[in-house]
Every structure is written in structure tokens, then in C-alpha cells.
Short mmCIF file of C-alpha atoms in Angstrom, two decimals:
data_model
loop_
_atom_site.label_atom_id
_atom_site.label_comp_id
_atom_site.label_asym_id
_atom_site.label_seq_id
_atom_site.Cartn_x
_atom_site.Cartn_y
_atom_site.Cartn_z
CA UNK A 1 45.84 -7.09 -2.31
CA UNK A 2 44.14 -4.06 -2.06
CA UNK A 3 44.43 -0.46 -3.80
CA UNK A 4 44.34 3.02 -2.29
CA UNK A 5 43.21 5.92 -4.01
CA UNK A 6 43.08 9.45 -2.93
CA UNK A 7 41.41 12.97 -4.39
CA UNK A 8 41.01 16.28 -3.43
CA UNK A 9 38.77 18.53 -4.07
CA UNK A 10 38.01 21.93 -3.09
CA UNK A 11 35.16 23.03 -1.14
CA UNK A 12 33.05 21.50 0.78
CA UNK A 13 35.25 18.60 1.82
CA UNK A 14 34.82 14.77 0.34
CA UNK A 15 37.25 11.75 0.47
CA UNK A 16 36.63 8.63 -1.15
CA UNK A 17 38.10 5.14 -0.57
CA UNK A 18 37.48 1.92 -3.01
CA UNK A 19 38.63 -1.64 -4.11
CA UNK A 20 40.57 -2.91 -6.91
CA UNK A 21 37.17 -4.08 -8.87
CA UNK A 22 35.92 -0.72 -9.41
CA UNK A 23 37.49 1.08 -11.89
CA UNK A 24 39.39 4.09 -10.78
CA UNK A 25 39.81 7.09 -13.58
CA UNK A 26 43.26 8.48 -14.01
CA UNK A 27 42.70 11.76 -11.80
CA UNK A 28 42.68 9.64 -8.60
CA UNK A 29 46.10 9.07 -7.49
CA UNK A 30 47.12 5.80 -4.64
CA UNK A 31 46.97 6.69 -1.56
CA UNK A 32 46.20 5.36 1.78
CA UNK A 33 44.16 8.69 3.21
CA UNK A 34 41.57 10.89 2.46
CA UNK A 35 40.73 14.63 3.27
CA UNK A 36 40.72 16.27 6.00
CA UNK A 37 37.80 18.41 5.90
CA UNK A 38 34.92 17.62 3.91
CA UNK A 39 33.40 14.74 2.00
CA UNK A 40 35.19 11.58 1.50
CA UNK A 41 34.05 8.64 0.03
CA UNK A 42 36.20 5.11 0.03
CA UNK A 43 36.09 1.77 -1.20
CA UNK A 44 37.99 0.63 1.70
CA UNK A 45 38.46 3.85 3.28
CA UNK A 46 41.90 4.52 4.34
CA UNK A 47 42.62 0.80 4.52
CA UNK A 48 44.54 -1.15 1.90
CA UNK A 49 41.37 -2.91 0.20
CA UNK A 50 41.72 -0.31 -2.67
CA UNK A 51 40.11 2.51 -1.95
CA UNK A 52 40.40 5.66 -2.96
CA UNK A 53 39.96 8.64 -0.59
CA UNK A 54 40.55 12.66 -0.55
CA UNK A 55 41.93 14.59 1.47
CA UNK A 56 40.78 18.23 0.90
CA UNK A 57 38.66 20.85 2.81
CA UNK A 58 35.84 22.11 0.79
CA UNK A 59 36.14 19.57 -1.43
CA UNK A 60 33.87 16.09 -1.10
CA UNK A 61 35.94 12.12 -0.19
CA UNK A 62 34.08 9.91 -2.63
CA UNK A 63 33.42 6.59 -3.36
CA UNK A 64 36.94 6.57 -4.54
CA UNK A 65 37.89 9.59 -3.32
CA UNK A 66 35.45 12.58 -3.86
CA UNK A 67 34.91 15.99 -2.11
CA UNK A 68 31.78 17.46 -1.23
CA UNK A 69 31.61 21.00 -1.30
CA UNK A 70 29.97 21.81 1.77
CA UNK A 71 30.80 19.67 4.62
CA UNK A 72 27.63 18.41 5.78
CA UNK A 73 27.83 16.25 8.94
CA UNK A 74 25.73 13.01 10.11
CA UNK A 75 24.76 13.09 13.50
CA UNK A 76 24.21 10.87 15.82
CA UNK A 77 21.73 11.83 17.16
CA UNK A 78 19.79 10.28 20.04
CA UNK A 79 15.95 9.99 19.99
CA UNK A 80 14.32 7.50 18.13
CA UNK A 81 15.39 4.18 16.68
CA UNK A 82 15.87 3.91 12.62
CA UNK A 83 14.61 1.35 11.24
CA UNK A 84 15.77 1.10 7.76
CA UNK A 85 14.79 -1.81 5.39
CA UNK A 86 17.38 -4.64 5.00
CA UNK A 87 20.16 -5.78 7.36
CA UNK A 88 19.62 -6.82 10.44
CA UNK A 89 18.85 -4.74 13.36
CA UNK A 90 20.12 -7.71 16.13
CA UNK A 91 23.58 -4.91 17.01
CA UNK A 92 25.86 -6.66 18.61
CA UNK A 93 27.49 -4.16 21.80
CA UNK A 94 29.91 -1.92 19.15
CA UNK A 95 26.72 -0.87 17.49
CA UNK A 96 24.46 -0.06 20.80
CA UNK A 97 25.53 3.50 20.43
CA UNK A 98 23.70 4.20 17.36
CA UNK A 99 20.97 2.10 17.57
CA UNK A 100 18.73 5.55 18.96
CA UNK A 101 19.04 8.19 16.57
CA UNK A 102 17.43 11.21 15.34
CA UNK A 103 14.57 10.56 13.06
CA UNK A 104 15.56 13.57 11.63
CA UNK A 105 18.98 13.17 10.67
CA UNK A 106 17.73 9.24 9.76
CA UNK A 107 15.17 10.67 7.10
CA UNK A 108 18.31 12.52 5.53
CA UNK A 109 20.03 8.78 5.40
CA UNK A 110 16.79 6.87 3.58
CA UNK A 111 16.97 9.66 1.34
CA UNK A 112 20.60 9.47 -0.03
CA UNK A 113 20.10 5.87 -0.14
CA UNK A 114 16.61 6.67 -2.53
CA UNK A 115 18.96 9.16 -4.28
CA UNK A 116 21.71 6.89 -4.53
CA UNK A 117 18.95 4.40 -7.05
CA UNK A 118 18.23 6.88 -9.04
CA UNK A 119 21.67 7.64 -9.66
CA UNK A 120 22.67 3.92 -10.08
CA UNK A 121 19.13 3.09 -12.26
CA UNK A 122 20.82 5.82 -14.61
CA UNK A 123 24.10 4.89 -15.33
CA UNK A 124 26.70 7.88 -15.12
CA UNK A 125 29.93 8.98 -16.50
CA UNK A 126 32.42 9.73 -13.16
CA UNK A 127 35.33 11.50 -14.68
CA UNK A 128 37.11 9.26 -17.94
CA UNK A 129 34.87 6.24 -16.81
CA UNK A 130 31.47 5.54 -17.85
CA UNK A 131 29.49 3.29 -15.90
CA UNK A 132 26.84 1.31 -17.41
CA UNK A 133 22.85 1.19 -15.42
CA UNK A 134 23.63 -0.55 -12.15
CA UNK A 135 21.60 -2.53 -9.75
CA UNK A 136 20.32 -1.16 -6.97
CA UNK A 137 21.15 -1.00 -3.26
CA UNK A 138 19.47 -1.89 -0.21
CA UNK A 139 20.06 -0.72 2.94
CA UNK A 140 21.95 -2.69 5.56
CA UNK A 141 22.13 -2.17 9.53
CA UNK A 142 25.80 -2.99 10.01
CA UNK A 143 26.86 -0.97 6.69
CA UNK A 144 24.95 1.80 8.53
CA UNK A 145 26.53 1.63 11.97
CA UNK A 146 29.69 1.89 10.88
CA UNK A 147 28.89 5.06 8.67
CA UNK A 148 26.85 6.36 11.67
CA UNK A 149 29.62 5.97 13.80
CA UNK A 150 32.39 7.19 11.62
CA UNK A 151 30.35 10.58 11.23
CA UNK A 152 30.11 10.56 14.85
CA UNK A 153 33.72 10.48 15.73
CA UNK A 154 34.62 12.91 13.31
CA UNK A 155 32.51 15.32 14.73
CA UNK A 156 33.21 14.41 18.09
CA UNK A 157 37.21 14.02 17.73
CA UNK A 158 37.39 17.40 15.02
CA UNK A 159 38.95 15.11 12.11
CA UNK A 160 38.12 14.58 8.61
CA UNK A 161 39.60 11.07 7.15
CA UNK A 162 38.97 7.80 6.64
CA UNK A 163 41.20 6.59 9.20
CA UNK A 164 40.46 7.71 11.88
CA UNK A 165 43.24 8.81 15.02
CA UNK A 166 43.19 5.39 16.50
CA UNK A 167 44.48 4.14 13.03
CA UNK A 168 41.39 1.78 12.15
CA UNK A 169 40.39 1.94 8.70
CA UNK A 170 36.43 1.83 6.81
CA UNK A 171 37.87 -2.03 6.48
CA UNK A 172 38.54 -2.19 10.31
CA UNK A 173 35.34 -0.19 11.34
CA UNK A 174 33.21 -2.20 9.65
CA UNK A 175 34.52 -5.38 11.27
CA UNK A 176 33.44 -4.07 14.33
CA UNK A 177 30.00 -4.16 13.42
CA UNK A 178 30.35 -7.88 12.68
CA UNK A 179 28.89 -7.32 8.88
CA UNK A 180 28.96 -10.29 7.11
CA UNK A 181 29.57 -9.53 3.73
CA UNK A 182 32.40 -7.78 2.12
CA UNK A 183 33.15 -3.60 2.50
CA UNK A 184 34.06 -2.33 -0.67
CA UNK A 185 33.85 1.37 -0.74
CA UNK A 186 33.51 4.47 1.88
CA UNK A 187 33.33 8.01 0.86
CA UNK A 188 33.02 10.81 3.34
CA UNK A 189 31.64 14.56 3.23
CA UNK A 190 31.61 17.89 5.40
CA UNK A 191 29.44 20.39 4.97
CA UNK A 192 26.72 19.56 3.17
CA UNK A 193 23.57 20.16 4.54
CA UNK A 194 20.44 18.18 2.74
CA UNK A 195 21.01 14.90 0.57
CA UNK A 196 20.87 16.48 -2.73
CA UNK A 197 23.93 18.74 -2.11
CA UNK A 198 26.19 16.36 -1.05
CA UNK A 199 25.31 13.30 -3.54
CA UNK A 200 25.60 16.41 -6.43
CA UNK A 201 29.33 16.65 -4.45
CA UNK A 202 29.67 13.37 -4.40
CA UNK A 203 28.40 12.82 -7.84
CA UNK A 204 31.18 15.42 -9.54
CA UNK A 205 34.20 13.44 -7.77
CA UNK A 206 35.44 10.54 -9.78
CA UNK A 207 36.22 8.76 -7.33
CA UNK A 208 33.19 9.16 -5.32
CA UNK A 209 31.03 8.99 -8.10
CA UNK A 210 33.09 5.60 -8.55
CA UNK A 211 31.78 4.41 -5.50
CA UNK A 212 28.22 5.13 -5.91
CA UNK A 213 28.41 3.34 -9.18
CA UNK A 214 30.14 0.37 -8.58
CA UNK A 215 28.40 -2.43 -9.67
CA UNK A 216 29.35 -5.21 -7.36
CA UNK A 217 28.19 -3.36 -4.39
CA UNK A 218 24.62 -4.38 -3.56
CA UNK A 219 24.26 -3.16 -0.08
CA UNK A 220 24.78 0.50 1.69
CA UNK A 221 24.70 2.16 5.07
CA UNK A 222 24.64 5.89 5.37
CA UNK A 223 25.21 7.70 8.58
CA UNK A 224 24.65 11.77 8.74
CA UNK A 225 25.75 13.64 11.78
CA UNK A 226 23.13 16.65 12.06
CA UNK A 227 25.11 18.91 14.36
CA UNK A 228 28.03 19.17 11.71
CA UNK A 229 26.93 18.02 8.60
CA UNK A 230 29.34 15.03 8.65
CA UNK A 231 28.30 12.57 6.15
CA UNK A 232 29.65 8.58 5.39
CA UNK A 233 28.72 6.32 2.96
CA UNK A 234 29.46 2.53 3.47
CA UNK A 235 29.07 0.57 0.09
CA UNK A 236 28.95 -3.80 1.13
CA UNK A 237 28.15 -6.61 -1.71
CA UNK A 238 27.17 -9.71 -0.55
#
């Protein structure tokens, strides 16, 4: 059974969503949703695979529920095809819609994913919890079509949560993309507009930090939405 944990923060928005194996500091309550208006980052997004989410404008959704101050947006853009290392890049119909994106806006992705190592390769305290050097992760083409997407739609349909308004959780979206491996963690951000802001956002959540730092995630996909400054993160292990 899964966990559910929700912050706020306020700011740019974050939301964060995570699983029962990463530890969760005190400050992040259970919940089922995450912000409205910023970042959010989830272990399982809004669904009930323990995740932690936000729910706060200005603030930033992470990993288990952190708010970015700033709101950046990932678009989805349209022009040439990213081709990031690992995964595989066979989409299967769901995923057609992001398979041509901006190179732009896909730079911004590789290099929250490069941030995201360094991060990890340093160990970090996120809130009461202090997380040991971790692994890092590669990135993977499902993980990142579901982020992708997510940003999309909450730029496109003027929301900010990890459920989105037909009710399907980071769990749900993610089985869409027919990923193989296991989603543990989402967090979400509004606002921000270059990779350093919102992983610093990100970073000063607990719960989104959480995310980030989770240990028995191996695998990511990161999709920014350009024209808002939507941003998802999609942590995987398999």
C-alpha cells in the first residue's frame, strides 16, 4: 500500500509526490494532492503509491512534495526530436505527441537531469532527513513522456497538480507510456525559468528534495513546458 504526502510552499509553486521507501521528514503531511500553482514533485504523484505532493502557488511540488518558487513551465514544444541517453525511444501511440519537441526547452531537461547528479553524487540534508551520496540517474524515454506530457496539460488545461482533471495520477500517467519499471516519485514546478532555479526550489522542499535523493530510483524523465515554465520530474528504478 502506498503513502501520500503533501507540502506547500510559497512562491513559485512545487508539489511533490513519493513512495513509502523514501523517507518522508515530519513537515510533509499525507495527502493525496499537490499544489495548485507551482512546483510539485511526487513519488507517485497524486496516486496512492506514497507520494508526497504540494499544493501551493509560489511555492515548488517536490519529490515528496516541494514548491518551486517561480513556476517555470515545460513545454512541449514541437520542432525537433530529443534524443536523450537511456530508455527507449520505440513510443508506443500515447507518447507520439511528444516525440518532436523543442531543442530548446529539451536542453533545459538534459540539464536538470546533469544537475540532478551532482546533487545526488553529494548527498544532501532535505529538511530532518539526511541522505547519504546516491547513485546516479539516467535518463529514460517513457519516464520523460509522461513528465513531458504532464507539463503539457497543465499548461494547456490551466491546472497545477499531480492529478490531473481526468483523475489519473503520476502512477496512472506513467502506465500510459508503457514504462517498464516501477514510478516512484513525481514532483512538479511553476514558474521557474532556467534549471538552476527550480532544482534550488526543488532542492529547499523536503519533500522534493526527498525525491531527488531517493536512493532506489535509478532512472528519470524530465519534461519542461517553455511557454509557461511548467516543470515535472518523473523518478523510475528498475
Amino acid at each position: 500500500m502506498r503513502r501520500l504526502l503533501c507540502l506547500t510552499i510559497c512562491a513559485p509553486l512545487l508539489s511533490a509526490c513519493g513512495v513509502d521507501e523514501v523517507p518522508l521528514p515530519d513537515e510533509v503531511g499525507d495527502a493525496t494532492g499537490d499544489s495548485a500553482d507551482g512546483t510539485s514533485s511526487a513519488d507517485g504523484a497524486s496516486s496512492a503509491d506514497d507520494a508526497s505532493s504540494a499544493d501551493d502557488a509560489s511555492s515548488a511540488d517536490d519529490a515528496n512534495d516541494t514548491d518551486s518558487a517561480s513556476d517555470t513551465s515545460t513545454t512541449d514544444g514541437d520542432t525537433s526530436t530529443s534524443t536523450e541517453s537511456g530508455g527507449n525511444e520505440e513510443f508506443n501511440d500515447h507518447c507520439q505527441a511528444q516525440a518532436e519537441w523543442d531543442p530548446e526547452w529539451a536542453q533545459f531537461e538534459d540539464e536538470v537531469l546533469v544537475l540532478v547528479n551532482e546533487y545526488r553524487a553529494a548527498g544532501a540534508t532535505c529538511g530532518d532527513e539526511s541522505y547519504d551520496p546516491a547513485g546516479p540517474m539516467v535518463a529514460e524515454a517513457q519516464l520523460r513522456c509522461a513528465a513531458r506530457l504532464h507539463s503539457k496539460d497543465m499548461y494547456e488545461r490551466d491546472f497545477f497538480d499531480h492529478t490531473n482533471p481526468d483523475g489519473l495520477s503520476p502512477w496512472d500517467r506513467v502506465d500510459l507510456t508503457d514504462y517498464t519499471g516501477s514510478a516512484v516519485g513525481e514532483n512538479i514546478a511553476w514558474g521557474y525559468p532556467d534549471p538552476a532555479s527550480v532544482m534550488a526550489g526543488w532542492m529547499d522542499s523536503p519533500g522534493h528534495c526527498a525525491n531527488i535523493m531517493n536512493p532506489n530510483a535509478n532512472e528519470l524523465g524530465v519534461g519542461y513546458w517553455g511557454d509557461s515554465n511548467h516543470w515535472t520530474q518523473v523518478m523510475g528504478a528498475q
